[in-house]
Structure formats: C-alpha cells, structure tokens
PDB file of C-alpha atoms in Angstrom:
ATOM      1  CA  MET A   1       0.000   0.000   0.000  1.00  0.00           C
ATOM      2  CA  GLY A   2       2.821   2.379   0.864  1.00  0.00           C
ATOM      3  CA  ASN A   3       2.926   5.852   2.408  1.00  0.00           C
ATOM      4  CA  GLN A   4       2.463   4.538   5.958  1.00  0.00           C
ATOM      5  CA  ALA A   5      -1.238   3.838   5.392  1.00  0.00           C
ATOM      6  CA  PHE A   6      -1.733   2.705   9.000  1.00  0.00           C
ATOM      7  CA  ALA A   7       0.414   5.289  10.774  1.00  0.00           C
ATOM      8  CA  GLY A   8      -0.971   5.884  14.246  1.00  0.00           C
ATOM      9  CA  LYS A   9      -3.370   2.929  13.991  1.00  0.00           C
ATOM     10  CA  THR A  10      -3.283  -0.100  16.272  1.00  0.00           C
ATOM     11  CA  VAL A  11      -3.876  -3.662  15.095  1.00  0.00           C
ATOM     12  CA  LEU A  12      -4.257  -6.863  17.113  1.00  0.00           C
ATOM     13  CA  ILE A  13      -3.151 -10.036  15.321  1.00  0.00           C
ATOM     14  CA  THR A  14      -3.711 -13.515  16.734  1.00  0.00           C
ATOM     15  CA  GLY A  15      -1.573 -16.410  15.587  1.00  0.00           C
ATOM     16  CA  ALA A  16       1.151 -13.867  14.820  1.00  0.00           C
ATOM     17  CA  ALA A  17       4.112 -16.005  15.880  1.00  0.00           C
ATOM     18  CA  SER A  18       4.563 -17.643  12.484  1.00  0.00           C
ATOM     19  CA  GLY A  19       3.216 -18.171   8.987  1.00  0.00           C
ATOM     20  CA  ILE A  20       0.457 -15.922   7.723  1.00  0.00           C
ATOM     21  CA  GLY A  21       0.010 -14.174  11.066  1.00  0.00           C
ATOM     22  CA  ARG A  22       3.657 -13.205  11.278  1.00  0.00           C
ATOM     23  CA  GLY A  23       3.690 -12.024   7.667  1.00  0.00           C
ATOM     24  CA  VAL A  24       0.637  -9.857   8.218  1.00  0.00           C
ATOM     25  CA  ALA A  25       2.132  -8.441  11.420  1.00  0.00           C
ATOM     26  CA  MET A  26       5.294  -7.425   9.577  1.00  0.00           C
ATOM     27  CA  ALA A  27       3.257  -5.893   6.741  1.00  0.00           C
ATOM     28  CA  PHE A  28       1.169  -3.794   9.131  1.00  0.00           C
ATOM     29  CA  ALA A  29       4.329  -2.624  10.893  1.00  0.00           C
ATOM     30  CA  GLN A  30       5.855  -1.564   7.582  1.00  0.00           C
ATOM     31  CA  GLU A  31       2.766   0.573   7.014  1.00  0.00           C
ATOM     32  CA  GLY A  32       3.243   2.322  10.346  1.00  0.00           C
ATOM     33  CA  ALA A  33       0.798   0.426  12.554  1.00  0.00           C
ATOM     34  CA  ASN A  34       1.275  -0.323  16.225  1.00  0.00           C
ATOM     35  CA  VAL A  35       1.138  -4.127  16.284  1.00  0.00           C
ATOM     36  CA  VAL A  36      -0.107  -6.272  19.148  1.00  0.00           C
ATOM     37  CA  VAL A  37       1.344  -9.723  18.537  1.00  0.00           C
ATOM     38  CA  ALA A  38      -0.875 -12.348  20.176  1.00  0.00           C
ATOM     39  CA  ASP A  39      -0.041 -16.050  20.216  1.00  0.00           C
ATOM     40  CA  ILE A  40       0.180 -19.048  22.499  1.00  0.00           C
ATOM     41  CA  ALA A  41       3.764 -19.661  21.301  1.00  0.00           C
ATOM     42  CA  VAL A  42       5.753 -17.340  23.548  1.00  0.00           C
ATOM     43  CA  ALA A  43       9.282 -17.533  22.120  1.00  0.00           C
ATOM     44  CA  ALA A  44       8.208 -17.211  18.495  1.00  0.00           C
ATOM     45  CA  GLY A  45       5.669 -14.509  19.311  1.00  0.00           C
ATOM     46  CA  GLU A  46       8.244 -12.467  21.182  1.00  0.00           C
ATOM     47  CA  GLU A  47      10.597 -12.841  18.214  1.00  0.00           C
ATOM     48  CA  THR A  48       7.965 -11.422  15.847  1.00  0.00           C
ATOM     49  CA  ALA A  49       7.576  -8.394  18.105  1.00  0.00           C
ATOM     50  CA  LYS A  50      11.350  -7.983  18.400  1.00  0.00           C
ATOM     51  CA  ASP A  51      11.763  -8.148  14.626  1.00  0.00           C
ATOM     52  CA  ILE A  52       9.239  -5.346  14.240  1.00  0.00           C
ATOM     53  CA  LEU A  53      11.039  -3.253  16.845  1.00  0.00           C
ATOM     54  CA  ARG A  54      14.418  -3.926  15.229  1.00  0.00           C
ATOM     55  CA  ALA A  55      12.993  -2.684  11.933  1.00  0.00           C
ATOM     56  CA  GLY A  56      11.929   0.569  13.583  1.00  0.00           C
ATOM     57  CA  GLY A  57       8.278  -0.275  14.146  1.00  0.00           C
ATOM     58  CA  GLN A  58       6.089  -0.467  17.224  1.00  0.00           C
ATOM     59  CA  ALA A  59       4.983  -3.798  18.714  1.00  0.00           C
ATOM     60  CA  ILE A  60       4.220  -5.649  21.915  1.00  0.00           C
ATOM     61  CA  PHE A  61       3.707  -9.352  22.514  1.00  0.00           C
ATOM     62  CA  VAL A  62       0.832 -10.733  24.595  1.00  0.00           C
ATOM     63  CA  ARG A  63       0.693 -14.451  25.331  1.00  0.00           C
ATOM     64  CA  THR A  64      -2.821 -15.409  24.248  1.00  0.00           C
ATOM     65  CA  ASP A  65      -4.800 -18.623  24.095  1.00  0.00           C
ATOM     66  CA  VAL A  66      -7.746 -17.571  21.929  1.00  0.00           C
ATOM     67  CA  ALA A  67      -9.949 -20.288  23.438  1.00  0.00           C
ATOM     68  CA  VAL A  68      -9.663 -18.620  26.870  1.00  0.00           C
ATOM     69  CA  ALA A  69     -11.854 -15.556  27.390  1.00  0.00           C
ATOM     70  CA  ALA A  70      -9.564 -13.954  29.965  1.00  0.00           C
ATOM     71  CA  ASP A  71      -6.583 -14.192  27.598  1.00  0.00           C
ATOM     72  CA  VAL A  72      -8.476 -12.583  24.741  1.00  0.00           C
ATOM     73  CA  LYS A  73      -9.757  -9.743  26.912  1.00  0.00           C
ATOM     74  CA  ALA A  74      -6.238  -9.208  28.236  1.00  0.00           C
ATOM     75  CA  ALA A  75      -4.876  -8.872  24.690  1.00  0.00           C
ATOM     76  CA  VAL A  76      -7.493  -6.261  23.785  1.00  0.00           C
ATOM     77  CA  ASP A  77      -6.896  -4.441  27.075  1.00  0.00           C
ATOM     78  CA  ALA A  78      -3.136  -4.461  26.420  1.00  0.00           C
ATOM     79  CA  ALA A  79      -3.646  -2.877  23.012  1.00  0.00           C
ATOM     80  CA  VAL A  80      -5.712  -0.073  24.506  1.00  0.00           C
ATOM     81  CA  ALA A  81      -3.469   0.415  27.540  1.00  0.00           C
ATOM     82  CA  THR A  82      -0.325   0.599  25.403  1.00  0.00           C
ATOM     83  CA  TYR A  83      -1.519   2.457  22.321  1.00  0.00           C
ATOM     84  CA  GLY A  84      -4.824   4.059  23.328  1.00  0.00           C
ATOM     85  CA  ALA A  85      -7.172   2.307  20.902  1.00  0.00           C
ATOM     86  CA  LEU A  86      -7.869  -0.766  18.805  1.00  0.00           C
ATOM     87  CA  ASP A  87      -8.458   0.202  15.187  1.00  0.00           C
ATOM     88  CA  CYS A  88      -8.058  -3.131  13.386  1.00  0.00           C
ATOM     89  CA  ALA A  89      -7.942  -6.811  14.230  1.00  0.00           C
ATOM     90  CA  PHE A  90      -6.838  -9.875  12.297  1.00  0.00           C
ATOM     91  CA  ASN A  91      -8.266 -12.975  13.959  1.00  0.00           C
ATOM     92  CA  ASN A  92      -5.967 -15.528  12.428  1.00  0.00           C
ATOM     93  CA  ALA A  93      -5.173 -18.124  15.096  1.00  0.00           C
ATOM     94  CA  GLY A  94      -6.304 -21.592  14.093  1.00  0.00           C
ATOM     95  CA  ILE A  95      -5.304 -25.214  13.699  1.00  0.00           C
ATOM     96  CA  GLU A  96      -5.517 -27.816  10.965  1.00  0.00           C
ATOM     97  CA  GLU A  97      -4.550 -31.193  12.412  1.00  0.00           C
ATOM     98  CA  GLU A  98      -7.089 -33.445  10.721  1.00  0.00           C
ATOM     99  CA  HIS A  99      -6.277 -35.935   7.941  1.00  0.00           C
ATOM    100  CA  GLN A 100      -9.021 -38.534   8.285  1.00  0.00           C
ATOM    101  CA  ARG A 101     -12.393 -39.301   6.811  1.00  0.00           C
ATOM    102  CA  LEU A 102     -15.281 -38.087   8.939  1.00  0.00           C
ATOM    103  CA  ALA A 103     -16.264 -41.502  10.346  1.00  0.00           C
ATOM    104  CA  ASP A 104     -12.678 -42.083  11.496  1.00  0.00           C
ATOM    105  CA  SER A 105     -12.238 -38.756  13.282  1.00  0.00           C
ATOM    106  CA  ASP A 106     -12.631 -38.475  17.035  1.00  0.00           C
ATOM    107  CA  GLU A 107     -14.466 -36.289  19.510  1.00  0.00           C
ATOM    108  CA  ALA A 108     -11.321 -34.824  21.039  1.00  0.00           C
ATOM    109  CA  MET A 109     -10.235 -33.510  17.643  1.00  0.00           C
ATOM    110  CA  PHE A 110     -13.679 -32.011  17.054  1.00  0.00           C
ATOM    111  CA  ASP A 111     -13.672 -30.252  20.429  1.00  0.00           C
ATOM    112  CA  ARG A 112     -10.140 -28.891  19.986  1.00  0.00           C
ATOM    113  CA  MET A 113     -10.808 -27.632  16.454  1.00  0.00           C
ATOM    114  CA  MET A 114     -14.019 -25.892  17.445  1.00  0.00           C
ATOM    115  CA  ALA A 115     -12.501 -24.379  20.587  1.00  0.00           C
ATOM    116  CA  ILE A 116      -9.664 -22.701  18.701  1.00  0.00           C
ATOM    117  CA  ASN A 117     -11.063 -22.079  15.224  1.00  0.00           C
ATOM    118  CA  VAL A 118     -14.615 -21.104  16.149  1.00  0.00           C
ATOM    119  CA  LYS A 119     -14.800 -20.156  19.818  1.00  0.00           C
ATOM    120  CA  GLY A 120     -11.491 -18.340  19.423  1.00  0.00           C
ATOM    121  CA  VAL A 121     -12.804 -16.137  16.616  1.00  0.00           C
ATOM    122  CA  TRP A 122     -16.060 -15.546  18.488  1.00  0.00           C
ATOM    123  CA  LEU A 123     -14.233 -14.504  21.666  1.00  0.00           C
ATOM    124  CA  CYS A 124     -11.908 -12.214  19.733  1.00  0.00           C
ATOM    125  CA  MET A 125     -14.769 -10.483  17.947  1.00  0.00           C
ATOM    126  CA  LYS A 126     -16.778 -10.226  21.168  1.00  0.00           C
ATOM    127  CA  HIS A 127     -14.046  -8.265  22.946  1.00  0.00           C
ATOM    128  CA  GLU A 128     -12.745  -6.383  19.894  1.00  0.00           C
ATOM    129  CA  ILE A 129     -16.218  -5.163  18.955  1.00  0.00           C
ATOM    130  CA  ALA A 130     -16.910  -4.063  22.527  1.00  0.00           C
ATOM    131  CA  GLN A 131     -13.830  -1.829  22.351  1.00  0.00           C
ATOM    132  CA  MET A 132     -14.562  -0.588  18.829  1.00  0.00           C
ATOM    133  CA  LEU A 133     -18.073   0.426  19.860  1.00  0.00           C
ATOM    134  CA  LYS A 134     -16.531   2.704  22.484  1.00  0.00           C
ATOM    135  CA  GLN A 135     -14.326   4.290  19.808  1.00  0.00           C
ATOM    136  CA  GLY A 136     -16.987   4.635  17.128  1.00  0.00           C
ATOM    137  CA  GLY A 137     -15.702   2.069  14.654  1.00  0.00           C
ATOM    138  CA  GLY A 138     -12.989  -0.262  13.418  1.00  0.00           C
ATOM    139  CA  SER A 139     -12.220  -3.051  10.988  1.00  0.00           C
ATOM    140  CA  ILE A 140     -11.962  -6.779  11.661  1.00  0.00           C
ATOM    141  CA  VAL A 141     -10.692  -9.516   9.347  1.00  0.00           C
ATOM    142  CA  ASN A 142     -11.093 -13.182  10.225  1.00  0.00           C
ATOM    143  CA  THR A 143      -9.092 -16.002   8.683  1.00  0.00           C
ATOM    144  CA  ALA A 144     -11.466 -18.513   7.155  1.00  0.00           C
ATOM    145  CA  SER A 145     -10.227 -20.736   4.315  1.00  0.00           C
ATOM    146  CA  VAL A 146     -11.203 -22.112   0.945  1.00  0.00           C
ATOM    147  CA  ALA A 147     -12.516 -24.882   3.210  1.00  0.00           C
ATOM    148  CA  GLY A 148     -15.028 -22.332   4.463  1.00  0.00           C
ATOM    149  CA  LEU A 149     -16.393 -21.994   0.948  1.00  0.00           C
ATOM    150  CA  ILE A 150     -16.300 -25.568  -0.360  1.00  0.00           C
ATOM    151  CA  GLY A 151     -16.060 -29.097   1.013  1.00  0.00           C
ATOM    152  CA  ALA A 152     -12.746 -30.544   2.130  1.00  0.00           C
ATOM    153  CA  PRO A 153     -12.393 -34.351   2.030  1.00  0.00           C
ATOM    154  CA  LYS A 154     -10.473 -35.712   5.041  1.00  0.00           C
ATOM    155  CA  HIS A 155     -10.851 -32.280   6.656  1.00  0.00           C
ATOM    156  CA  ALA A 156     -14.560 -32.271   7.481  1.00  0.00           C
ATOM    157  CA  ILE A 157     -14.191 -30.842  10.983  1.00  0.00           C
ATOM    158  CA  TYR A 158     -11.802 -28.163   9.757  1.00  0.00           C
ATOM    159  CA  ALA A 159     -14.221 -27.265   6.956  1.00  0.00           C
ATOM    160  CA  ALA A 160     -17.081 -27.080   9.450  1.00  0.00           C
ATOM    161  CA  SER A 161     -15.044 -24.754  11.662  1.00  0.00           C
ATOM    162  CA  LYS A 162     -14.186 -22.458   8.771  1.00  0.00           C
ATOM    163  CA  HIS A 163     -17.779 -22.402   7.511  1.00  0.00           C
ATOM    164  CA  ALA A 164     -18.634 -21.294  11.049  1.00  0.00           C
ATOM    165  CA  VAL A 165     -16.099 -18.462  10.792  1.00  0.00           C
ATOM    166  CA  VAL A 166     -17.840 -17.327   7.606  1.00  0.00           C
ATOM    167  CA  GLY A 167     -21.183 -17.365   9.434  1.00  0.00           C
ATOM    168  CA  LEU A 168     -19.801 -15.362  12.342  1.00  0.00           C
ATOM    169  CA  THR A 169     -18.269 -12.865   9.914  1.00  0.00           C
ATOM    170  CA  LYS A 170     -21.486 -12.303   7.962  1.00  0.00           C
ATOM    171  CA  SER A 171     -23.600 -11.993  11.105  1.00  0.00           C
ATOM    172  CA  ALA A 172     -21.276  -9.529  12.832  1.00  0.00           C
ATOM    173  CA  ALA A 173     -21.063  -7.425   9.661  1.00  0.00           C
ATOM    174  CA  ALA A 174     -24.849  -7.185   9.535  1.00  0.00           C
ATOM    175  CA  GLU A 175     -25.148  -6.372  13.227  1.00  0.00           C
ATOM    176  CA  TYR A 176     -22.489  -3.673  13.481  1.00  0.00           C
ATOM    177  CA  GLY A 177     -22.293  -2.033  10.052  1.00  0.00           C
ATOM    178  CA  LYS A 178     -24.261   0.999  11.206  1.00  0.00           C
ATOM    179  CA  LYS A 179     -21.891   1.340  14.164  1.00  0.00           C
ATOM    180  CA  GLY A 180     -18.907   1.891  11.880  1.00  0.00           C
ATOM    181  CA  ILE A 181     -17.452  -1.587  12.327  1.00  0.00           C
ATOM    182  CA  ARG A 182     -16.636  -3.598   9.216  1.00  0.00           C
ATOM    183  CA  VAL A 183     -16.106  -7.367   9.440  1.00  0.00           C
ATOM    184  CA  ASN A 184     -14.731  -9.456   6.567  1.00  0.00           C
ATOM    185  CA  SER A 185     -12.822 -12.692   6.115  1.00  0.00           C
ATOM    186  CA  VAL A 186      -9.984 -13.933   3.950  1.00  0.00           C
ATOM    187  CA  CYS A 187     -10.214 -17.442   2.533  1.00  0.00           C
ATOM    188  CA  PRO A 188      -6.704 -18.552   1.541  1.00  0.00           C
ATOM    189  CA  GLY A 189      -5.916 -21.425  -0.780  1.00  0.00           C
ATOM    190  CA  VAL A 190      -2.664 -23.332  -0.227  1.00  0.00           C
ATOM    191  CA  ILE A 191      -0.149 -20.778   1.029  1.00  0.00           C
ATOM    192  CA  ARG A 192       3.597 -21.320   1.121  1.00  0.00           C
ATOM    193  CA  THR A 193       4.493 -21.110   4.814  1.00  0.00           C
ATOM    194  CA  PRO A 194       7.333 -22.713   6.799  1.00  0.00           C
ATOM    195  CA  MET A 195       4.904 -25.425   7.918  1.00  0.00           C
ATOM    196  CA  LEU A 196       3.969 -26.211   4.318  1.00  0.00           C
ATOM    197  CA  GLU A 197       7.615 -26.229   3.262  1.00  0.00           C
ATOM    198  CA  ARG A 198       8.378 -28.852   5.895  1.00  0.00           C
ATOM    199  CA  ALA A 199       5.469 -30.967   4.669  1.00  0.00           C
ATOM    200  CA  LEU A 200       6.623 -30.657   1.053  1.00  0.00           C
ATOM    201  CA  GLU A 201      10.066 -31.882   2.052  1.00  0.00           C
ATOM    202  CA  ARG A 202       8.485 -35.037   3.492  1.00  0.00           C
ATOM    203  CA  GLU A 203       6.153 -35.706   0.545  1.00  0.00           C
ATOM    204  CA  ALA A 204       7.975 -36.012  -2.779  1.00  0.00           C
ATOM    205  CA  GLY A 205       5.886 -34.803  -5.699  1.00  0.00           C
ATOM    206  CA  TRP A 206       3.160 -33.305  -3.521  1.00  0.00           C
ATOM    207  CA  GLU A 207       3.914 -29.728  -4.530  1.00  0.00           C
ATOM    208  CA  GLU A 208       3.103 -30.436  -8.164  1.00  0.00           C
ATOM    209  CA  SER A 209      -0.309 -31.827  -7.261  1.00  0.00           C
ATOM    210  CA  LEU A 210      -1.048 -28.824  -5.026  1.00  0.00           C
ATOM    211  CA  VAL A 211      -0.084 -26.396  -7.780  1.00  0.00           C
ATOM    212  CA  ARG A 212      -2.456 -28.158 -10.176  1.00  0.00           C
ATOM    213  CA  MET A 213      -5.321 -27.347  -7.797  1.00  0.00           C
ATOM    214  CA  HIS A 214      -4.761 -23.615  -8.447  1.00  0.00           C
ATOM    215  CA  PRO A 215      -5.589 -22.466 -12.010  1.00  0.00           C
ATOM    216  CA  ILE A 216      -3.256 -19.508 -11.591  1.00  0.00           C
ATOM    217  CA  GLY A 217      -0.393 -22.021 -11.780  1.00  0.00           C
ATOM    218  CA  ARG A 218       1.360 -21.493  -8.449  1.00  0.00           C
ATOM    219  CA  LEU A 219       0.905 -21.730  -4.710  1.00  0.00           C
ATOM    220  CA  GLY A 220       0.032 -18.649  -2.714  1.00  0.00           C
ATOM    221  CA  GLU A 221       2.591 -16.620  -0.799  1.00  0.00           C
ATOM    222  CA  VAL A 222       2.149 -15.045   2.624  1.00  0.00           C
ATOM    223  CA  ASP A 223       2.432 -11.623   0.990  1.00  0.00           C
ATOM    224  CA  ASP A 224      -0.632 -12.432  -1.127  1.00  0.00           C
ATOM    225  CA  VAL A 225      -2.703 -12.847   2.017  1.00  0.00           C
ATOM    226  CA  ALA A 226      -1.095  -9.883   3.771  1.00  0.00           C
ATOM    227  CA  SER A 227      -1.995  -7.567   0.894  1.00  0.00           C
ATOM    228  CA  ALA A 228      -5.614  -8.719   1.051  1.00  0.00           C
ATOM    229  CA  VAL A 229      -5.846  -8.261   4.823  1.00  0.00           C
ATOM    230  CA  LEU A 230      -4.338  -4.782   4.752  1.00  0.00           C
ATOM    231  CA  TRP A 231      -6.725  -3.744   1.975  1.00  0.00           C
ATOM    232  CA  LEU A 232      -9.735  -5.046   3.908  1.00  0.00           C
ATOM    233  CA  CYS A 233      -8.614  -3.099   6.975  1.00  0.00           C
ATOM    234  CA  SER A 234      -7.926   0.102   5.030  1.00  0.00           C
ATOM    235  CA  ASP A 235     -10.170   2.977   4.028  1.00  0.00           C
ATOM    236  CA  ALA A 236      -9.814   1.787   0.429  1.00  0.00           C
ATOM    237  CA  SER A 237     -12.365  -0.949   1.239  1.00  0.00           C
ATOM    238  CA  SER A 238     -14.747   1.301   3.188  1.00  0.00           C
ATOM    239  CA  PHE A 239     -17.841  -0.078   1.399  1.00  0.00           C
ATOM    240  CA  VAL A 240     -16.818  -3.725   1.827  1.00  0.00           C
ATOM    241  CA  THR A 241     -18.198  -5.662   4.775  1.00  0.00           C
ATOM    242  CA  GLY A 242     -19.553  -9.163   5.304  1.00  0.00           C
ATOM    243  CA  HIS A 243     -17.380 -10.330   2.396  1.00  0.00           C
ATOM    244  CA  GLN A 244     -15.349 -13.537   2.092  1.00  0.00           C
ATOM    245  CA  LEU A 245     -12.284 -12.698  -0.009  1.00  0.00           C
ATOM    246  CA  ALA A 246     -10.875 -15.824  -1.643  1.00  0.00           C
ATOM    247  CA  VAL A 247      -7.108 -15.517  -1.957  1.00  0.00           C
ATOM    248  CA  ASP A 248      -6.831 -18.822  -3.756  1.00  0.00           C
ATOM    249  CA  GLY A 249      -5.600 -18.510  -7.342  1.00  0.00           C
ATOM    250  CA  ALA A 250      -9.087 -19.535  -8.566  1.00  0.00           C
ATOM    251  CA  MET A 251      -8.985 -22.809  -6.612  1.00  0.00           C
ATOM    252  CA  THR A 252     -12.644 -22.516  -5.637  1.00  0.00           C
ATOM    253  CA  VAL A 253     -13.995 -21.748  -9.119  1.00  0.00           C
ATOM    254  CA  VAL A 254     -13.094 -25.051 -10.784  1.00  0.00           C
TER     255      VAL A 254
END
C-alpha cells in the first residue's frame, strides 16, 4: 500500500508467531501500525515483536490462548493500555490437524478444532467489537479458508469450523455495520508457509499436485494474504463488509 497507510493505527493479530500471522504483522508494521502480537507460542511470538522493533516499528507481545476468554480480553486491554485504541484486528489463530475421513475422526479432535477455530474467533470479535463500539468504529478480518467456501475431504471438521467463521463474519457485519465496524474474512488457498515447506520436504511430488489445484499455476505466498488483509482493513475498502475474499488462485472456481 505504501505511504504509511496505518500510521498511528493499532492492530491486534492472533496467531502472529509464524506463517500468515507473522507475515501480516510485519506488513502492518511496515505501514506504520502499532502491532499487538498475540499467540500461544511465547518464544516465536516475542521474536515477531522484536523483529518489528528492530525494523523501527512499534509492537508488543501478549501471550494469548484464543480459546480462553480472559486471555483474549487481556490482549485487547493491552492494546488499549499501550496504544490508546484498537483500530483493526486480524483474527488468524487456528489449527488444521485433521487428515481422516469423517467416520474415522474423534471427539477430542472435534472439540479442539471448534474451541480454537470457532470459539477463538467468536471470543476475539466479542471483545474487539466491545472496544470498537466505544471508539466509534474499526475493521476486523477473520481467517477462514477455501474450506469455508467448499467441502474438504479428510478435513470435514476443519471445513465445518471455517464455515462457522464465515457465518460469524457475515452476522457480525450485519449487526455492526451501522456502528462503523466492518467485518470481513480472507479465505486462503494453499499458502507457502514454513509449515507447508516442511510438509513438502516429506512428501515427494506433492507440490506439483497442489499447484495443479490452483488455475493460476502457483501456490500462494504469505504476501498475497497480507496484501488482502491490509486492503480489507484500510479505508480503500470502506464499502466492503460481510465479504469472504478468496485468496486462492481460482482454486474454488473449478
């Protein structure tokens, strides 16, 4: 975006210790935002914040389990106490640990997935919106997935959780649009992250099959998602709310 588009603004990012969350945190910092790095992974989360500070930006780290209400409230409170407001939020924390057909999956996996991917987003929005109502507005982006738009064989619970994120996003957008709060989601395809790179190293030939799933002819990069999130949080998208932005190289259209 350039020109310090978020100078003086404060953004809270969950799951910011690595992958997409870290990339988005760095992108916001480059645009001048005060970044609240929230993650359950303390060492990696602190490193993200330190990297932002070393680059001349502003950041704090708050250890946050998004499935715990007190942790989420503490992260929002820390943003306000440190920087005076909460202008944007990227609710990105989530897990994808399922590789079984539905009848073979277990209850513990279901409960864990829903606690983090669904309850976590709900708790974040609950406390973020409460703060944004006091301020007169704000912008929230939730991480859904292409699995929130289509079915996902061997990932049925994950798909259910991401469809739920889409439902939460649409409902919150409808409820709070007149209050100056916009709520959207990004729905990434397969994005090249350190976790994916490790998986590709273990599975010879898998990358080629993943690329074939994307008509654009490549896998996504973290910067692709970061650009979408920053746009959705910016004034450039002021008439966009309740939208699910597929960042997927046309994966969901074929």
